[in-house]
CSV table of C-alpha atoms and ligand atoms in Angstrom, one decimal:
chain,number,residue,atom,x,y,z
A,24,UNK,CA,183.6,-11.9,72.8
A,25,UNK,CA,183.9,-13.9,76.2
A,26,UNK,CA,181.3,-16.1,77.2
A,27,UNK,CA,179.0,-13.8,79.8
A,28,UNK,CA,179.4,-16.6,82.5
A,29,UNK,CA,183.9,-15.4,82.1
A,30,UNK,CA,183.2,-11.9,81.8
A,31,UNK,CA,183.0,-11.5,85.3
A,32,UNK,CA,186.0,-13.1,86.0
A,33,UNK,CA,189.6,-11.0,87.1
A,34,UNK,CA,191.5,-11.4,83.9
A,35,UNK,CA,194.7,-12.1,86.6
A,36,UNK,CA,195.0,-14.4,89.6
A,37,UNK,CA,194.7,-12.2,92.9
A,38,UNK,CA,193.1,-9.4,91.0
A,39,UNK,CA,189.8,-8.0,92.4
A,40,UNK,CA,186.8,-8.9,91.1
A,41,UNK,CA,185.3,-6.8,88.4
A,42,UNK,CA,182.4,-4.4,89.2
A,43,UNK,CA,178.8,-5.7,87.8
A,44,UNK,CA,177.3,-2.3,87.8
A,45,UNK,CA,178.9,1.2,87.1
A,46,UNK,CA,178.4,3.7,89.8
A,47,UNK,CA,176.6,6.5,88.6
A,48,UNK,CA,178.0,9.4,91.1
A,49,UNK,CA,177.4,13.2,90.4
A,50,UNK,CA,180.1,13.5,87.5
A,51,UNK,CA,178.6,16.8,85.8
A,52,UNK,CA,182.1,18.2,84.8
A,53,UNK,CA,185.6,16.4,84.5
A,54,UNK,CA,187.8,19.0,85.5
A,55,UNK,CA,191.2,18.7,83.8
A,56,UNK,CA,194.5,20.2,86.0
A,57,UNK,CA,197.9,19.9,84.6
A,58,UNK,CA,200.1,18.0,87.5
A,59,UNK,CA,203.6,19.1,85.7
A,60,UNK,CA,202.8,22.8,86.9
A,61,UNK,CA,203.4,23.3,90.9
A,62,UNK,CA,200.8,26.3,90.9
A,63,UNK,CA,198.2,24.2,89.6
A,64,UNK,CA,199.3,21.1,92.1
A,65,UNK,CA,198.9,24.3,94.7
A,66,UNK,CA,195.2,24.8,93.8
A,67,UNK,CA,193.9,21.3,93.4
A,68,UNK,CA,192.8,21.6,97.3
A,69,UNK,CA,190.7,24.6,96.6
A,70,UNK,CA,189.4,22.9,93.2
A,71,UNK,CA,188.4,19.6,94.5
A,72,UNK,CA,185.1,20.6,97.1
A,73,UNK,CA,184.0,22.7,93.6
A,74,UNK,CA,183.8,19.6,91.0
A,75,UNK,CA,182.2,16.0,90.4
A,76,UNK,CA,185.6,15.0,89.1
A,77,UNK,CA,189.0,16.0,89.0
A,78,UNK,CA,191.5,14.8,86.3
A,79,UNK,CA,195.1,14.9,85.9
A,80,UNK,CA,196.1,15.4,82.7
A,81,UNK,CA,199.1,14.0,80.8
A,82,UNK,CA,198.3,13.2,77.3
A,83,UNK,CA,198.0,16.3,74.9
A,84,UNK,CA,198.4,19.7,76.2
A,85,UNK,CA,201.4,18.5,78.6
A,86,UNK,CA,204.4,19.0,76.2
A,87,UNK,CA,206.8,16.3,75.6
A,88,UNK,CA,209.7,17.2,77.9
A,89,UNK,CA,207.2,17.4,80.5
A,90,UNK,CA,205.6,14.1,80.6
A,91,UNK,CA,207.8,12.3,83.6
A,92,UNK,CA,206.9,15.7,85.8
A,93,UNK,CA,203.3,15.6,84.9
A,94,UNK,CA,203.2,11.8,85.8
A,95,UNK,CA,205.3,12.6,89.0
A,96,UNK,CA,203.2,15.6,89.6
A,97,UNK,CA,199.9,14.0,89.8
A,98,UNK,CA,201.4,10.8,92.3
A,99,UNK,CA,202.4,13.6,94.3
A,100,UNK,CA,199.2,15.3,94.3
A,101,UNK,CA,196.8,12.2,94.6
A,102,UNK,CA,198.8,10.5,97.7
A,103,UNK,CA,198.6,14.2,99.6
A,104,UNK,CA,195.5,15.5,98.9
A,105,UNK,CA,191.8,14.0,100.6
A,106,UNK,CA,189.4,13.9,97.5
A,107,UNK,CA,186.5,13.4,100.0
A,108,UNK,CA,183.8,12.5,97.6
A,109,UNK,CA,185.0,13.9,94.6
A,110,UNK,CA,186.2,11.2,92.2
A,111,UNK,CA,190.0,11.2,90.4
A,112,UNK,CA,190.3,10.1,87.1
A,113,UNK,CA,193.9,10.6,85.0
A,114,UNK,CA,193.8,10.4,81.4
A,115,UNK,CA,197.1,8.4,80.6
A,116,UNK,CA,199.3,9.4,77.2
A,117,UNK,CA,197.7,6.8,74.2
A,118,UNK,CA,198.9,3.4,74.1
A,119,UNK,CA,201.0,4.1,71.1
A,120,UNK,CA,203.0,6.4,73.0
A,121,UNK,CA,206.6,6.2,74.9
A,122,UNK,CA,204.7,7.0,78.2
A,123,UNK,CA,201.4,4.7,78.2
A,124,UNK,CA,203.1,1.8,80.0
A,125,UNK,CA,204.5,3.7,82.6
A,126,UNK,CA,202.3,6.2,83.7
A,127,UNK,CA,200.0,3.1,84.2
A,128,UNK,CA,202.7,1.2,86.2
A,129,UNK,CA,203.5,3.9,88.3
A,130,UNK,CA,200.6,5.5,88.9
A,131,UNK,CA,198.5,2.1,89.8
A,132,UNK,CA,201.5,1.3,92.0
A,133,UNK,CA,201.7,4.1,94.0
A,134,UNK,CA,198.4,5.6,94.2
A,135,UNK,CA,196.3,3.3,92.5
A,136,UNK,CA,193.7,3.1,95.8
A,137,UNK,CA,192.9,6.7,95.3
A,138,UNK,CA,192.0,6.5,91.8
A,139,UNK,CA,188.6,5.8,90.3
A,140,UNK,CA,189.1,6.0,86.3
A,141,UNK,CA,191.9,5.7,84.2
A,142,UNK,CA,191.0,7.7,80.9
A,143,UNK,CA,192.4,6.1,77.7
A,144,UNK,CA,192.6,8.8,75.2
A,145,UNK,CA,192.5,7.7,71.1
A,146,UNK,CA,191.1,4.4,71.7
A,147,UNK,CA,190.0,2.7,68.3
A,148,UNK,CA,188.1,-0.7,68.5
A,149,UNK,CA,187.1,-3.4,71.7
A,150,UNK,CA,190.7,-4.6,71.2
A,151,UNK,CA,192.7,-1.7,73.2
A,152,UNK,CA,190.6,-1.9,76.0
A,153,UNK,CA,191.4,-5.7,75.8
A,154,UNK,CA,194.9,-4.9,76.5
A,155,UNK,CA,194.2,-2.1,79.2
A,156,UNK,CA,191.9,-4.5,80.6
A,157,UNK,CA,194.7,-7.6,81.5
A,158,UNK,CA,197.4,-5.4,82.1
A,159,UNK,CA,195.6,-3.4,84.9
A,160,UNK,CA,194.6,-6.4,86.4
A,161,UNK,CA,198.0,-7.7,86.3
A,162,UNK,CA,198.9,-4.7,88.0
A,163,UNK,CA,196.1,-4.4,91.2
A,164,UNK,CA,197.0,-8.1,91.7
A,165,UNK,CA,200.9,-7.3,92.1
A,166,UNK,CA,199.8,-3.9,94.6
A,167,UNK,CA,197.1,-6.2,96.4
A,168,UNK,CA,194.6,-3.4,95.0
A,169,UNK,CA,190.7,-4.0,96.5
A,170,UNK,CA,188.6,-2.5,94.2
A,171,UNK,CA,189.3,-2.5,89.9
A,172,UNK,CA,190.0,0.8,88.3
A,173,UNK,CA,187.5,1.7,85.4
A,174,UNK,CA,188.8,2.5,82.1
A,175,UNK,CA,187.1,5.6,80.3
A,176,UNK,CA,187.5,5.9,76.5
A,177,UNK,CA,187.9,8.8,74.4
A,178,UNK,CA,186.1,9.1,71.3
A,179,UNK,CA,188.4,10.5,69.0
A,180,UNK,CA,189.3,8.6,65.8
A,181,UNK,CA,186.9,7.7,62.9
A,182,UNK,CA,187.6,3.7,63.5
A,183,UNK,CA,186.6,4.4,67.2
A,184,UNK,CA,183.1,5.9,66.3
A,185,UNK,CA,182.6,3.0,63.9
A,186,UNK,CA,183.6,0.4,66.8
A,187,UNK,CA,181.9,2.1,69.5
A,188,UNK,CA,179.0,-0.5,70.1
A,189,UNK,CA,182.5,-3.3,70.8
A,190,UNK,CA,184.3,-0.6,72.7
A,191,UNK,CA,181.6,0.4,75.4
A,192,UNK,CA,180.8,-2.9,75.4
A,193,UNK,CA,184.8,-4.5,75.4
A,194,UNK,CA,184.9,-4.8,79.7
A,195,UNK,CA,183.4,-5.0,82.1
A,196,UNK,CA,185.8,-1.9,83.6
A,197,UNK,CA,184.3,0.2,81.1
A,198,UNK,CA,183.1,3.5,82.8
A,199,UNK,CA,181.8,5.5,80.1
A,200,UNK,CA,182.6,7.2,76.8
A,201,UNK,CA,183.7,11.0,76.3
A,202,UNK,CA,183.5,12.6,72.7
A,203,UNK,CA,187.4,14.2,71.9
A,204,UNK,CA,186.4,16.3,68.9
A,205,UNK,CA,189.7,17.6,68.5
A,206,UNK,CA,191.0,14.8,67.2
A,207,UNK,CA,188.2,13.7,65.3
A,208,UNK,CA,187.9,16.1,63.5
A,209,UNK,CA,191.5,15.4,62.7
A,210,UNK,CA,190.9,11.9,62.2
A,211,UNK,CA,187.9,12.2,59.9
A,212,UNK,CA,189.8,15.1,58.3
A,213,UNK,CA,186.9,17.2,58.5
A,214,UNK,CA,188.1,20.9,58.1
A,215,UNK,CA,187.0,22.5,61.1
A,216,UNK,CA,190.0,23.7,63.5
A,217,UNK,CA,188.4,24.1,66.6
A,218,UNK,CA,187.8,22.1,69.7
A,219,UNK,CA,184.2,21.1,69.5
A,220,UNK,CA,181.2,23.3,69.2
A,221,UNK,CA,180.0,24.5,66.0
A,222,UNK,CA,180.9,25.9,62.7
A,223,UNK,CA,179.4,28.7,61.1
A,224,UNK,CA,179.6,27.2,57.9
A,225,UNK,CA,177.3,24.4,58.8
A,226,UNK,CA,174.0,25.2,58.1
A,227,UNK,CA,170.8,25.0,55.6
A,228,UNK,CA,169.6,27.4,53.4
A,229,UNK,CA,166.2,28.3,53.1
A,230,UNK,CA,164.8,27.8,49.8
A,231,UNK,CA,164.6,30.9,47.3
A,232,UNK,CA,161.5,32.7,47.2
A,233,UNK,CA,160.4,32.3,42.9
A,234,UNK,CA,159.2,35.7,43.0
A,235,UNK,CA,162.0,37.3,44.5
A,236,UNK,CA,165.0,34.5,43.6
A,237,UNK,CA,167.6,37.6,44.9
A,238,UNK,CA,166.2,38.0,48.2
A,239,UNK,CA,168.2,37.0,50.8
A,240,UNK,CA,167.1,33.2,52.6
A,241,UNK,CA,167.7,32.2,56.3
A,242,UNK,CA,169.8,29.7,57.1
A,243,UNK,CA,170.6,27.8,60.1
A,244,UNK,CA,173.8,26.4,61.8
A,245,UNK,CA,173.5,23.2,62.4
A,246,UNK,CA,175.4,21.1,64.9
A,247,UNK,CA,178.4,19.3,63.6
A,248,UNK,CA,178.7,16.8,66.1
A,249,UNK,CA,175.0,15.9,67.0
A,250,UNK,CA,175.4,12.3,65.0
A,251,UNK,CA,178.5,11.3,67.2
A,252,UNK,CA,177.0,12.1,70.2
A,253,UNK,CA,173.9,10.6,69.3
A,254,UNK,CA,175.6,7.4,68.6
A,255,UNK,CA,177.8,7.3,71.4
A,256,UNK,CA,175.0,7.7,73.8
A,257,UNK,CA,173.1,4.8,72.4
A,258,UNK,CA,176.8,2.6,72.8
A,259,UNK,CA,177.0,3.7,76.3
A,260,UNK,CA,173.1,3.3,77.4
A,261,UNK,CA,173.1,-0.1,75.8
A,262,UNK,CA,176.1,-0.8,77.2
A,263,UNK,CA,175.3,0.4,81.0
A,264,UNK,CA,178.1,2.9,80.8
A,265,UNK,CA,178.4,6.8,80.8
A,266,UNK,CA,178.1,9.1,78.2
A,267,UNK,CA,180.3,13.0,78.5
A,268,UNK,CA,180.5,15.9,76.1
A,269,UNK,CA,184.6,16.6,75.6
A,270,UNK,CA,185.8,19.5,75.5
A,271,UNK,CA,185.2,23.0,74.5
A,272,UNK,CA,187.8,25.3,73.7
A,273,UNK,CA,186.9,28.2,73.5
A,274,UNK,CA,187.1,29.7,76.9
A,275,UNK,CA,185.9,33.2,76.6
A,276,UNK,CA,183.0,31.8,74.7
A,277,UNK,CA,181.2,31.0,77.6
A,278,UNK,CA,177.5,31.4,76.2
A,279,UNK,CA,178.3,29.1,73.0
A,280,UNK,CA,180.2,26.5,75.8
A,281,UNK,CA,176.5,26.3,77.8
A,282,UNK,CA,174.6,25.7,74.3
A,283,UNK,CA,177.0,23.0,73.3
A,284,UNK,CA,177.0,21.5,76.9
A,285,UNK,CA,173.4,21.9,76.9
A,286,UNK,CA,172.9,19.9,73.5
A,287,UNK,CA,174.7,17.2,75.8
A,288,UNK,CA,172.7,17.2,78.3
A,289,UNK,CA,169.1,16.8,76.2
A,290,UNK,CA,170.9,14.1,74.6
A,291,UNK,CA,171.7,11.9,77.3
A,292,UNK,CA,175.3,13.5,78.6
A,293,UNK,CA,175.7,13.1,82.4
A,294,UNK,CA,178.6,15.4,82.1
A,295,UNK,CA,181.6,17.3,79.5
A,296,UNK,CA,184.6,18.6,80.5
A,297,UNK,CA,185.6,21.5,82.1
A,298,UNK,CA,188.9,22.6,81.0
A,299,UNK,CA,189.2,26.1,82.7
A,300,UNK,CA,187.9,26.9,86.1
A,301,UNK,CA,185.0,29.2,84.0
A,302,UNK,CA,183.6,26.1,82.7
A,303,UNK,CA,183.2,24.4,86.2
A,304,UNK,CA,180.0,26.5,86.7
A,305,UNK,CA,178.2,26.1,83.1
A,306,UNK,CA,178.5,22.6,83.6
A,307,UNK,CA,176.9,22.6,87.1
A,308,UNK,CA,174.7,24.8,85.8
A,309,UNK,CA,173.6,22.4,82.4
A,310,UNK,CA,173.8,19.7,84.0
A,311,UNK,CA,172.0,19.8,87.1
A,312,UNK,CA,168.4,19.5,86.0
A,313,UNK,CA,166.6,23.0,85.8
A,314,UNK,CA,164.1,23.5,88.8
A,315,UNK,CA,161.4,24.0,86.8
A,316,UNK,CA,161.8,20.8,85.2
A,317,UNK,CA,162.1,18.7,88.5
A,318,UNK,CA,158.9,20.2,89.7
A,319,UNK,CA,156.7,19.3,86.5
A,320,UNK,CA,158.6,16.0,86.8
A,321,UNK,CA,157.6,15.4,90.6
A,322,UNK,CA,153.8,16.8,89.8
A,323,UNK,CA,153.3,14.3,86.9
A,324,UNK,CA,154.9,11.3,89.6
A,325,UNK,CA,152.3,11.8,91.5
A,326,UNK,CA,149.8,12.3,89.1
A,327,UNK,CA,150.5,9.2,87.6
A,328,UNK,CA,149.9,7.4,90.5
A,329,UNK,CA,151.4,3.4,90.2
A,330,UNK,CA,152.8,4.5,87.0
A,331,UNK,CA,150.1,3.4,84.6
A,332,UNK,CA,147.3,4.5,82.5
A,333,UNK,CA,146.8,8.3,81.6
A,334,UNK,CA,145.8,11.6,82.8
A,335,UNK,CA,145.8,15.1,80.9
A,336,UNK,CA,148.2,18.0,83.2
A,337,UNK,CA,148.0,21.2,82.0
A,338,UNK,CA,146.8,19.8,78.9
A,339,UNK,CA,149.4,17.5,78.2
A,340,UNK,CA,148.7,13.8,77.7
A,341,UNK,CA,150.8,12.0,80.7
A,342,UNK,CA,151.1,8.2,80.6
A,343,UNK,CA,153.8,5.1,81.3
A,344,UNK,CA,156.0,6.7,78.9
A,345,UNK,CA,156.0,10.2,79.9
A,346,UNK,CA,156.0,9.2,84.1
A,347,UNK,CA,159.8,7.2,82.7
A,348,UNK,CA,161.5,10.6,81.4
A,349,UNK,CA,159.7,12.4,84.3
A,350,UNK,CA,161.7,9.6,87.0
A,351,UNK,CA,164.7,10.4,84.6
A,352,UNK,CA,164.6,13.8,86.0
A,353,UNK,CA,163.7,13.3,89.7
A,354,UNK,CA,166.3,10.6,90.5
A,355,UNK,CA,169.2,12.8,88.8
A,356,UNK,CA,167.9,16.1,91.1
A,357,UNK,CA,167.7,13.5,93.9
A,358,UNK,CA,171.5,12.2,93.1
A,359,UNK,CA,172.4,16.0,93.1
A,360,UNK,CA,170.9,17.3,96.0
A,361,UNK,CA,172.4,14.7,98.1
A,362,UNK,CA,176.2,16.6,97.1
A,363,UNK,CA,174.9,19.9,96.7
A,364,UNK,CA,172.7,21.7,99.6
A,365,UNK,CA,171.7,24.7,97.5
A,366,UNK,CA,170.0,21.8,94.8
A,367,UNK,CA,168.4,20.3,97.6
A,368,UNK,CA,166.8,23.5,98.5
A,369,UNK,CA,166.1,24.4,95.3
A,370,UNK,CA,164.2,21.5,94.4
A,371,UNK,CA,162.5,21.2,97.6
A,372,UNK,CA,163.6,17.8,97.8
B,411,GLV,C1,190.1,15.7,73.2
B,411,GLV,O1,191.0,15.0,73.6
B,411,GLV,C2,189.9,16.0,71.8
B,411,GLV,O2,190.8,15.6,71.0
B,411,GLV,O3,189.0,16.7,71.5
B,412,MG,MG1,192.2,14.3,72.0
């Protein structure tokens, strides 16, 4: 670990100097696009005033023989296109990979101004980010960059979840954390093959009734992924960094996609990824704080007073615990409604 009083230094001579905080900007879905296909490139204007984030993909998913027009694709489409408020994030190929180096030369050369995160997919302990760390500082000092691009991690190998205290904590260009539970379920060979969300053959049984041992006992799925997320949001929060829900695959399942996202959310997710233009609205829709919610959570503000003591609301107990979710809530609507007009009605805000 570096000394805190080095931490903050640039790890290269002429490099900007690292952020202290991490902005925390609407980010409810990370839309992925695929930069090697023109009629994608061709929508990413429409796309961009409809998402918190928009990602350029060109890890998995973009087949080999198209990784130089995927990289080429997304220079392209990030020097044309005004992102307005709307961040861009790539996620690179894995350091291990033919392509790492130079999709992060190239693409911090030629349009590293316009991009706010740099995703590193398969990351595995504090020591990657180490290397991502220097080199992109080596880099925004040779382009005269201004401002340091953040590095978010992927979650996706068993040695990553049990490092992920040292990774979210590895630099201080770490932006947040994403689950990938593609590939850890790979990883961890656990024998589920989809892309998160649950398995049916997760669950607990109820226990047999004695005097009727044959008849048939409940059960209930249970959520495969609910200790890594739980984990990985305690890494990020301690760490001052971002937690996200990855992806979920299965696109026509859109009701199991908002449960999953919505698991997320109650956790401590800001955000998961939307990987088809369907997704984009169940993840505005999870979360975005339900109005409901922001209205008890204003009424108990202001029942509370200067934040201390107690008072009964409906017949709930309120105190200096309860009034902290309850700002939780009001100062994510408020982040929200400054983007999004029909939130700001909504919430009366
Ligand atoms: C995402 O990259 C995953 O592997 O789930
Ligand atoms: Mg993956």
């Amino acid at each position: 670990m570096r000394s805190p009083k080095h931490f903050f230094q640039p790890l290269a001579l002429g490099a900007p100097e690292p952020a202290r905080e991490i902005p925390f900007k609407p980010s409810r879905m990370i839309h992925f696009f695929a930069p090697n296909s023109e009629k994608m490139r061709s929508k990413v204007p429409s796309i961009v005033p409809k998402v918190d984030v928009l990602l350029g993909n060109l890890e998995d998913a973009v087949a080999a023989d198209q990784k130089e027009a995927a990289r080429a694709g997304f220079i392209e489409v990030a020097a044309s296109t005004d992102f307005g408020d709307t961040q861009l994030w790539t996620r690179v190929n894995s350091l291990d990979s033919p392509w790492f180096l130079d999709d992060v030369m190239q693409i911090v050369e030629k349009v590293g101004e316009k991009l706010d995160v740099i995703m590193v997919p398969k990351v595995e302990g504090a020591w990657d980010i180490h290397y991502v760390d220097r080199l992109l500082a080596q880099l925004e000092a040779r382009h005269g960059l201004k401002k340091p691009i953040l590095v978010h991690a992927i979650l996706e190998t068993a040695l990553g979840v049990a490092n992920v205290e040292e990774i979210a904590g590895a630099s201080p260009r770490m932006q947040g954390l994403s689950l990938g539970p593609a590939d850890l379920a790979a990883s961890r060979r656990m024998k589920t093959t989809r892309v998160g969300g649950g398995h049916p053959g997760y669950l607990v049984r109820q226990d047999p009734n004695p005097d009727d041992p044959e008849a048939p006992r409940a059960t209930a799925q249970q959520d495969l992924w609910h200790y890594t997320l739980a984990r990985m949001v305690d890494a990020c929060v301690a760490n001052g960094i971002l937690p996200y829900y990855g992806p979920f695959g299965d696109i026509r399942d859109t009701v199991a996609c908002e449960d999953q996202f919505r698991n997320a959310f109650l956790l401590g997710c800001v955000g998961a990824w939307s990987l088809h233009p369907v997704q984009i609205g169940i993840a505005k829709k999870v979360f975005s704080p339900p109005v409901d919610e922001v209205k008890w959570a204003m009424r108990v503000i202001e029942a509370m007073g200067d934040g201390t003591g107690a008072v009964m609301l409906d017949g709930k107990m309120q105190d200096d615990a309860t009034v902290k979710q309850c700002r939780v809530v009001v100062e994510l609507a408020q982040m929200l409604a400054e983007k999004d007009a029909d939130l700001k009605e909504a919430y009366g805000l």
